[in-house]
Amino acid sequence: MTAKRLLLLPLLLIAVLALFWPVWLGGQAQRHLDNWQGGNLGDLRVDHRLETFQRGWFTSTATSQLRLVVQGEPVEFAMHHRVRHGYGALTMVSEPVYPDDVAVRLDAVFGGQVPLTLHTVIDPITHVAELRIESPSFEAELPDEPGTWLRSEGLQGAFQWSRERLAGSLELPEMELRDADSHLRVSGQRLDLDLMDPGSRVSDGWFEYRVAVLDLEGRGDQGPLHLERLRLRSGQNRQGEYLHLYFDLGFGALRAADWESSGGDLELRLGPLHGEVYDLFLQRLEVLNELDEVQAGEMAGLILLQTLPEMLVHSPALSLETLRLQMPKGELELKLTARFNGQGFDPNTVDYLPRLGLDGRLQGGRALLEELAGEISLRSMEDEEAAVMDPALREMLTRSLGRGVMEGLVEQGYVVAGEDAYRAELELRDSRLTLNGQDQSQWLYLLLMGLFASGGFN
């Protein structure tokens, strides 16, 4: 009899646990929604407030209020949550609650489908959330813009979010926008991001945006444009107290009017920046969102002048590691690095120029640079109301003018001519500027005089 009672005890405990597990999960769901007050996601501010929570045994419903602040502009809306807290995972399906006028417009566009749904699975122990975002495909005439049609193949995204990290991706397979004057098609859009501390602006993190193909057809300045394999990547690496920022851009092919490239790359680096100084700089910039365009421009200059000496103390460098374009008639490449020696620097002095270093190199194919120089020269001489020039004559003049311009630059020492390419090398050391090994410091002094003279270059 005693053995049977001992056997019944764990069975009773399991039964009690099974009975109250959904209740406990429901309480966890309510605490999760109630405790999450929002936070920063880069420059995006999110404020969250739980308004109602109707708890059931296995399912509950809740309503919360979200407030997003993007570049100083607040957007507020409610969210309706359907919560399941049975014997499986704690899950939530959330949908925005739109104002009546917005809901009518969205219903017209999406044809009665739910415009946006957020599915969330929460670990009740670690509080790590897995989020899945879905938006259906549609094709509709925009209610506020008659004659403008928008088509989308839908949107899908998946993220993992905790206090320590936000990582995931968002995909828009295909989008099309057309009206009487233009037709835009974009396929293969994808956004990836990985932020180690979503609430901090000075932690490790990166985001990358890709486009497979972009086509724009239109009249006048609206096209045509064809772009393939666009990639934008921006991020920062934290090393102790310091940050290193980077920005990369690349594309596989580009055609715009009479301009064509089979590929290009840009790599930009900045650092080291002291984390606290950089964070303070970003905080100071937040005030610009409350100003008009003129005031914002003036205040941005003051903030930069105020913060720059604090940054220069840590010897930062700004490096254009690569700017490369592949053109039908050759390749163009530019590299440029500016660095500042902040050792022993006193921000209260004007001891800037001797501490500034500069290295640069420009190289391009002869045929390419002669064509570019000739095209620039010819356009500067053309009258807007002049008749269209015969293409063969225009090509001959472009080639002749371009060759003359480049030969003049070689004679003056600004460019060095090689067998297949032109190049120019720039260096600034100890307040001395050299171009292709020749002292050109007079240009530096003229530049400084123009900057600091009354009215600048105006």
Coordinates of C-alpha atoms in Angstrom, one line a residue:
M1 CA 0.0 0.0 0.0
T2 CA 2.8 2.3 0.8
A3 CA 4.5 1.6 -2.6
K4 CA 1.2 2.5 -4.3
R5 CA 1.0 5.8 -2.5
L6 CA 4.6 6.6 -3.4
L7 CA 3.7 5.9 -7.0
L8 CA 0.6 8.1 -6.8
L9 CA 2.6 11.1 -5.5
P10 CA 4.6 11.9 -8.7
L11 CA 1.6 11.2 -10.8
L12 CA -0.4 13.7 -8.7
L13 CA 2.4 16.3 -9.1
I14 CA 2.5 15.8 -12.9
A15 CA -1.3 16.2 -12.9
V16 CA -1.1 19.4 -10.9
L17 CA 1.7 20.7 -13.1
A18 CA -0.3 19.9 -16.3
L19 CA -3.3 21.7 -14.8
F20 CA -1.6 24.9 -13.9
W21 CA 1.1 25.1 -16.6
P22 CA -1.2 27.0 -19.0
V23 CA -2.1 29.4 -16.2
W24 CA 1.6 30.0 -15.4
L25 CA 2.4 30.5 -19.1
G26 CA -0.5 33.0 -19.4
G27 CA 1.0 34.9 -16.5
Q28 CA 4.3 34.9 -18.2
A29 CA 2.7 36.3 -21.4
Q30 CA 1.1 39.1 -19.5
R31 CA 4.3 39.9 -17.6
H32 CA 6.2 39.9 -20.9
L33 CA 3.9 42.4 -22.5
D34 CA 3.6 44.5 -19.4
N35 CA 7.3 44.6 -18.7
W36 CA 8.4 45.5 -22.2
Q37 CA 8.4 49.3 -22.3
G38 CA 10.2 49.6 -25.6
G39 CA 13.7 50.9 -26.3
N40 CA 16.0 52.1 -29.0
L41 CA 16.7 50.3 -32.2
G42 CA 19.5 52.4 -33.7
D43 CA 17.9 55.8 -34.4
L44 CA 14.4 54.3 -34.0
R45 CA 12.7 54.9 -30.7
V46 CA 9.9 52.4 -29.7
D47 CA 7.6 53.0 -26.7
H48 CA 5.1 50.2 -25.7
R49 CA 2.3 50.2 -23.2
L50 CA 0.0 47.3 -22.4
E51 CA -3.6 48.5 -22.1
T52 CA -5.7 45.4 -21.6
F53 CA -5.1 41.6 -21.0
Q54 CA -8.0 39.3 -21.0
R55 CA -6.6 36.0 -19.7
G56 CA -8.2 32.6 -20.4
W57 CA -7.1 29.0 -19.6
F58 CA -5.4 28.2 -22.8
T59 CA -5.8 31.4 -24.8
S60 CA -5.8 35.1 -24.0
T61 CA -6.3 38.4 -25.8
A62 CA -4.5 41.7 -25.2
T63 CA -4.3 45.2 -26.6
S64 CA -1.2 47.4 -26.4
Q65 CA -0.2 50.9 -27.7
L66 CA 2.9 51.4 -29.7
R67 CA 4.6 54.7 -30.4
L68 CA 7.4 54.9 -32.9
V69 CA 9.7 58.0 -33.3
V70 CA 11.5 58.0 -36.6
Q71 CA 13.7 61.1 -37.2
G72 CA 11.7 63.1 -34.7
E73 CA 8.3 62.2 -36.3
P74 CA 6.0 60.2 -33.9
V75 CA 3.7 57.5 -35.2
E76 CA 1.1 55.9 -32.8
F77 CA -1.1 52.9 -33.3
A78 CA -2.6 50.0 -31.3
M79 CA -1.8 46.3 -31.6
H80 CA -4.2 43.4 -31.0
H81 CA -2.6 40.2 -29.7
R82 CA -4.0 36.7 -29.6
V83 CA -2.0 34.6 -27.1
R84 CA -1.8 30.8 -26.9
H85 CA -0.4 29.3 -23.7
G86 CA -1.3 25.7 -23.7
Y87 CA 1.1 22.8 -23.4
G88 CA 3.3 23.9 -26.3
A89 CA 5.3 27.0 -26.6
L90 CA 4.0 30.5 -25.7
T91 CA 2.9 32.0 -29.0
M92 CA 1.4 35.4 -30.0
V93 CA -0.2 36.5 -33.2
S94 CA -0.3 40.4 -33.4
E95 CA -2.0 42.7 -35.9
P96 CA -2.0 46.5 -36.0
V97 CA -5.3 48.2 -35.3
Y98 CA -5.7 50.9 -38.0
P99 CA -7.8 54.1 -37.8
D100 CA -11.0 53.8 -39.8
D101 CA -9.8 56.0 -42.7
V102 CA -6.5 54.1 -42.9
A103 CA -8.3 50.8 -42.7
V104 CA -10.5 51.7 -45.7
R105 CA -7.5 52.5 -47.8
L106 CA -5.7 49.3 -46.8
D107 CA -8.8 47.2 -47.5
A108 CA -8.9 48.7 -51.0
V109 CA -5.3 47.9 -51.6
F110 CA -5.1 44.4 -50.0
G111 CA -8.6 43.3 -51.1
G112 CA -9.7 42.4 -47.6
Q113 CA -6.5 40.6 -46.6
V114 CA -4.8 41.3 -43.3
P115 CA -2.0 43.8 -44.4
L116 CA 0.6 42.8 -41.7
T117 CA 0.8 40.0 -39.2
L118 CA 3.5 39.3 -36.6
H119 CA 3.9 35.8 -35.2
T120 CA 5.9 35.6 -32.0
V121 CA 7.2 32.5 -30.1
I122 CA 8.6 33.3 -26.7
D123 CA 10.8 31.1 -24.5
P124 CA 9.2 31.5 -21.0
I125 CA 12.5 30.8 -19.3
T126 CA 15.1 32.8 -21.4
H127 CA 12.6 35.4 -22.7
V128 CA 14.1 35.0 -26.2
A129 CA 11.5 35.8 -28.8
E130 CA 11.4 34.4 -32.4
L131 CA 9.4 36.7 -34.7
R132 CA 8.0 36.1 -38.1
I133 CA 6.6 38.9 -40.2
E134 CA 4.1 38.3 -43.0
S135 CA 2.4 40.6 -45.5
P136 CA 0.4 39.2 -48.4
S137 CA 0.8 39.8 -52.1
F138 CA -1.5 42.3 -53.8
E139 CA -2.0 44.5 -56.9
A140 CA -4.1 47.6 -56.7
E141 CA -4.5 51.2 -57.8
L142 CA -3.4 53.5 -55.0
P143 CA -6.5 55.2 -53.5
D144 CA -4.9 58.6 -53.1
E145 CA -3.1 58.5 -56.5
P146 CA -5.5 57.6 -59.3
G147 CA -3.6 56.1 -62.3
T148 CA -0.8 54.8 -60.1
W149 CA -0.6 51.0 -59.6
L150 CA 1.4 49.1 -57.0
R151 CA 2.0 45.4 -57.2
S152 CA 3.9 43.3 -54.5
E153 CA 4.7 39.6 -54.2
G154 CA 4.4 39.9 -50.5
L155 CA 6.8 40.4 -47.6
Q156 CA 8.3 37.8 -45.3
G157 CA 10.7 38.2 -42.4
A158 CA 12.2 36.2 -39.5
F159 CA 14.0 37.6 -36.5
Q160 CA 15.3 36.4 -33.2
W161 CA 15.1 39.1 -30.5
S162 CA 16.5 39.3 -26.9
R163 CA 17.9 42.0 -24.7
E164 CA 21.4 41.0 -25.9
R165 CA 20.8 40.6 -29.6
L166 CA 18.5 41.2 -32.6
A167 CA 19.3 39.2 -35.8
G168 CA 17.2 38.3 -38.8
S169 CA 16.2 39.1 -42.3
L170 CA 13.3 40.6 -44.3
E171 CA 12.5 39.8 -47.9
L172 CA 10.4 41.4 -50.6
P173 CA 10.6 39.1 -53.7
E174 CA 9.2 41.6 -56.2
M175 CA 7.6 45.0 -56.3
E176 CA 6.3 47.0 -59.3
L177 CA 5.1 50.6 -59.4
R178 CA 3.7 52.2 -62.6
D179 CA 1.8 55.2 -63.7
A180 CA 1.4 57.1 -67.0
D181 CA 4.9 58.5 -67.0
S182 CA 7.1 55.8 -65.4
H183 CA 7.4 52.1 -64.6
L184 CA 9.6 50.8 -61.8
R185 CA 10.3 47.1 -61.2
V186 CA 12.5 45.9 -58.3
S187 CA 13.1 42.2 -57.6
G188 CA 15.1 40.3 -55.0
Q189 CA 15.0 42.9 -52.2
R190 CA 16.5 41.6 -48.9
L191 CA 17.5 43.2 -45.6
D192 CA 19.7 41.4 -43.1
L193 CA 20.8 42.7 -39.8
D194 CA 22.7 41.6 -36.7
L195 CA 22.8 43.9 -33.7
M196 CA 24.5 42.7 -30.5
D197 CA 22.7 45.2 -28.2
P198 CA 19.6 46.6 -29.9
G199 CA 19.2 49.4 -27.3
S200 CA 22.7 50.7 -27.8
R201 CA 24.1 52.9 -30.6
V202 CA 27.7 52.1 -29.8
S203 CA 27.7 48.2 -29.8
D204 CA 28.7 45.8 -32.5
G205 CA 26.2 45.6 -35.3
W206 CA 25.6 45.6 -39.0
F207 CA 22.9 45.7 -41.6
E208 CA 22.9 44.8 -45.3
Y209 CA 20.5 45.6 -48.1
R210 CA 20.5 43.8 -51.4
V211 CA 18.6 44.2 -54.7
A212 CA 18.8 41.6 -57.5
V213 CA 17.5 43.7 -60.3
L214 CA 16.1 47.3 -60.6
D215 CA 14.5 48.6 -63.8
L216 CA 13.1 52.1 -64.3
E217 CA 11.5 53.2 -67.5
G218 CA 10.1 56.7 -68.0
R219 CA 10.1 60.0 -69.7
G220 CA 12.8 62.7 -69.4
D221 CA 14.8 62.4 -66.2
Q222 CA 12.9 59.4 -64.9
G223 CA 14.8 56.8 -67.0
P224 CA 15.8 54.4 -68.4
L225 CA 17.8 52.9 -65.6
H226 CA 19.0 49.3 -65.2
L227 CA 20.8 48.1 -62.0
E228 CA 21.9 44.6 -61.1
R229 CA 23.2 43.0 -57.8
L230 CA 23.2 46.1 -55.7
R231 CA 24.6 45.6 -52.2
L232 CA 24.8 48.2 -49.3
R233 CA 26.4 47.1 -46.0
S234 CA 26.9 49.4 -43.0
G235 CA 28.1 48.5 -39.5
Q236 CA 30.4 49.1 -36.6
N237 CA 32.9 47.1 -34.6
R238 CA 33.4 47.7 -30.9
Q239 CA 37.0 47.2 -29.7
G240 CA 37.2 48.1 -26.0
E241 CA 36.2 51.7 -25.6
Y242 CA 36.5 52.4 -29.3
L243 CA 34.3 52.1 -32.4
H244 CA 35.3 51.5 -36.0
L245 CA 32.6 52.3 -38.6
Y246 CA 32.4 51.0 -42.1
F247 CA 30.2 51.4 -45.2
D248 CA 30.4 49.2 -48.3
L249 CA 28.6 49.6 -51.6
G250 CA 28.8 47.3 -54.7
F251 CA 26.9 46.6 -57.9
G252 CA 27.2 44.2 -60.8
A253 CA 26.0 46.2 -63.7
L254 CA 24.5 49.7 -64.2
R255 CA 23.1 51.4 -67.3
A256 CA 21.7 54.9 -67.1
A257 CA 21.0 56.9 -70.3
D258 CA 24.3 56.9 -72.2
W259 CA 26.3 55.9 -69.2
E260 CA 27.3 52.2 -68.5
S261 CA 29.3 50.3 -66.0
S262 CA 29.8 46.5 -65.7
G263 CA 30.6 46.7 -61.9
G264 CA 31.6 49.0 -59.1
D265 CA 32.7 48.9 -55.4
L266 CA 33.1 51.5 -52.7
E267 CA 34.6 50.8 -49.2
L268 CA 34.6 53.5 -46.6
R269 CA 36.2 53.2 -43.1
L270 CA 36.2 55.6 -40.1
G271 CA 37.9 55.1 -36.7
P272 CA 38.8 54.8 -34.0
L273 CA 36.1 56.8 -32.4
H274 CA 35.7 56.9 -28.6
G275 CA 32.4 55.2 -27.8
E276 CA 31.2 57.7 -25.2
V277 CA 32.2 60.7 -27.4
Y278 CA 30.4 59.2 -30.5
D279 CA 27.3 58.4 -28.4
L280 CA 27.2 62.0 -27.1
F281 CA 27.6 63.3 -30.7
L282 CA 24.5 61.2 -31.8
Q283 CA 22.5 62.5 -28.8
R284 CA 23.4 66.1 -29.7
L285 CA 22.2 65.4 -33.3
E286 CA 18.7 64.4 -32.1
V287 CA 17.8 68.0 -31.5
L288 CA 18.0 68.5 -35.3
N289 CA 14.7 66.6 -35.7
E290 CA 12.9 69.5 -34.1
L291 CA 14.3 72.2 -36.3
D292 CA 13.5 73.4 -39.8
E293 CA 16.0 72.8 -42.7
V294 CA 17.9 76.1 -42.3
Q295 CA 18.2 75.9 -38.5
A296 CA 19.1 72.2 -38.7
G297 CA 22.0 72.9 -41.1
E298 CA 23.4 75.7 -38.9
M299 CA 23.0 73.6 -35.7
A300 CA 24.7 70.6 -37.3
G301 CA 27.7 72.7 -38.1
L302 CA 27.9 73.9 -34.5
I303 CA 27.5 70.4 -33.1
L304 CA 30.3 69.1 -35.4
L305 CA 32.6 71.9 -34.3
Q306 CA 31.9 71.2 -30.7
T307 CA 32.5 67.4 -31.0
L308 CA 35.3 67.3 -33.5
P309 CA 38.2 68.2 -31.2
E310 CA 37.0 65.5 -28.7
M311 CA 37.1 62.9 -31.5
L312 CA 40.5 64.1 -32.9
V313 CA 42.2 63.4 -29.6
H314 CA 41.9 59.7 -30.3
S315 CA 43.7 59.9 -33.7
P316 CA 40.9 58.8 -36.1
A317 CA 41.4 58.1 -39.8
L318 CA 38.8 58.4 -42.6
S319 CA 39.7 56.0 -45.4
L320 CA 38.2 55.6 -48.8
E321 CA 39.8 52.2 -49.3
T322 CA 38.4 51.6 -52.7
L323 CA 36.2 53.5 -55.2
R324 CA 36.3 51.4 -58.4
L325 CA 34.3 51.6 -61.6
Q326 CA 34.5 49.2 -64.5
M327 CA 33.5 50.9 -67.7
P328 CA 33.5 49.7 -71.4
K329 CA 36.7 51.7 -72.1
G330 CA 38.6 50.8 -68.9
E331 CA 38.6 50.9 -65.2
L332 CA 38.7 53.9 -62.8
E333 CA 40.0 53.5 -59.2
L334 CA 40.4 56.0 -56.4
K335 CA 42.0 55.5 -53.0
L336 CA 42.1 58.2 -50.3
T337 CA 43.0 58.2 -46.6
A338 CA 43.0 61.2 -44.2
R339 CA 44.3 60.7 -40.7
F340 CA 44.9 62.9 -37.6
N341 CA 47.7 62.5 -35.1
G342 CA 45.9 63.2 -31.8
Q343 CA 48.8 62.3 -29.5
G344 CA 49.3 65.3 -27.1
F345 CA 46.7 67.3 -29.0
D346 CA 45.2 70.3 -27.1
P347 CA 41.7 71.0 -28.5
N348 CA 42.0 74.6 -27.3
T349 CA 44.8 75.3 -29.9
V350 CA 44.8 75.6 -33.6
D351 CA 47.4 73.0 -34.0
Y352 CA 45.5 71.1 -36.7
L353 CA 47.4 71.2 -40.0
P354 CA 50.7 69.8 -38.9
R355 CA 48.9 66.8 -37.4
L356 CA 46.9 66.1 -40.6
G357 CA 48.1 63.4 -43.0
L358 CA 46.7 62.6 -46.4
D359 CA 47.4 59.9 -49.0
G360 CA 45.6 59.5 -52.3
R361 CA 45.9 57.8 -55.6
L362 CA 43.7 58.1 -58.7
Q363 CA 44.2 55.8 -61.7
G364 CA 42.2 55.2 -64.8
G365 CA 42.5 53.9 -68.3
R366 CA 43.7 56.4 -71.0
A367 CA 40.7 55.9 -73.3
L368 CA 38.3 56.2 -70.4
L369 CA 39.7 59.4 -68.8
E370 CA 40.1 61.0 -72.2
E371 CA 36.5 60.3 -73.0
L372 CA 35.3 61.6 -69.6
A373 CA 37.4 64.8 -69.9
G374 CA 36.2 65.4 -73.5
E375 CA 32.6 64.9 -72.5
I376 CA 32.9 67.3 -69.6
S377 CA 34.6 69.9 -71.8
L378 CA 32.1 69.6 -74.6
R379 CA 29.1 69.9 -72.3
S380 CA 30.5 73.0 -70.7
M381 CA 30.7 74.7 -74.1
E382 CA 27.2 73.6 -75.3
D383 CA 24.2 75.9 -75.4
E384 CA 21.1 74.3 -73.9
E385 CA 19.1 75.6 -77.0
A386 CA 21.7 74.4 -79.5
A387 CA 20.7 71.8 -82.2
V388 CA 21.5 68.2 -81.6
M389 CA 25.0 67.4 -82.9
D390 CA 25.6 64.5 -85.3
P391 CA 26.8 61.5 -83.2
A392 CA 29.9 60.8 -85.3
L393 CA 31.0 64.5 -85.1
R394 CA 30.3 64.5 -81.4
E395 CA 32.4 61.5 -80.8
M396 CA 35.3 62.9 -82.8
L397 CA 35.1 66.2 -80.9
T398 CA 34.9 64.4 -77.5
R399 CA 38.0 62.3 -78.3
S400 CA 40.0 65.3 -79.5
L401 CA 39.0 67.6 -76.6
G402 CA 39.7 64.9 -74.1
R403 CA 43.1 64.1 -75.4
G404 CA 44.0 67.8 -75.3
V405 CA 42.8 68.2 -71.7
M406 CA 44.7 65.2 -70.5
E407 CA 47.9 66.2 -72.3
G408 CA 47.6 69.6 -70.7
L409 CA 47.3 68.1 -67.2
V410 CA 50.3 65.9 -67.9
E411 CA 52.4 68.9 -68.9
Q412 CA 51.5 70.8 -65.8
G413 CA 52.4 67.8 -63.6
Y414 CA 48.9 67.1 -62.3
V415 CA 48.7 63.7 -64.0
V416 CA 51.3 61.1 -64.9
A417 CA 50.8 59.3 -68.2
G418 CA 51.5 55.6 -68.5
E419 CA 51.3 53.2 -71.4
D420 CA 47.6 52.3 -70.8
A421 CA 46.6 54.6 -67.9
Y422 CA 46.8 58.0 -66.3
R423 CA 47.5 58.3 -62.6
A424 CA 47.9 60.9 -59.9
E425 CA 49.3 60.5 -56.4
L426 CA 48.6 63.0 -53.5
E427 CA 50.4 63.2 -50.2
L428 CA 50.2 65.6 -47.2
R429 CA 52.9 65.5 -44.5
D430 CA 54.0 68.1 -42.0
S431 CA 51.9 70.8 -43.7
R432 CA 53.5 70.0 -47.1
L433 CA 51.4 69.0 -50.0
T434 CA 52.9 67.0 -52.9
L435 CA 51.3 65.9 -56.1
N436 CA 53.1 63.2 -58.1
G437 CA 56.2 64.0 -56.0
Q438 CA 56.1 67.8 -56.8
D439 CA 55.5 70.4 -54.1
Q440 CA 52.1 72.0 -54.5
S441 CA 51.7 73.5 -51.1
Q442 CA 50.5 76.7 -52.6
W443 CA 47.2 75.1 -53.4
L444 CA 46.8 74.1 -49.7
Y445 CA 47.5 77.6 -48.5
L446 CA 45.0 79.1 -51.1
L447 CA 42.4 76.6 -49.9
L448 CA 42.9 77.6 -46.2
M449 CA 42.8 81.3 -47.1
G450 CA 39.5 80.7 -48.9
L451 CA 38.0 78.8 -46.0
F452 CA 39.0 81.2 -43.3
A453 CA 38.6 84.5 -45.2
S454 CA 35.5 86.5 -44.6
G455 CA 32.7 84.9 -46.5
G456 CA 34.8 81.9 -47.5
F457 CA 34.5 81.2 -51.2
N458 CA 31.2 83.0 -51.6

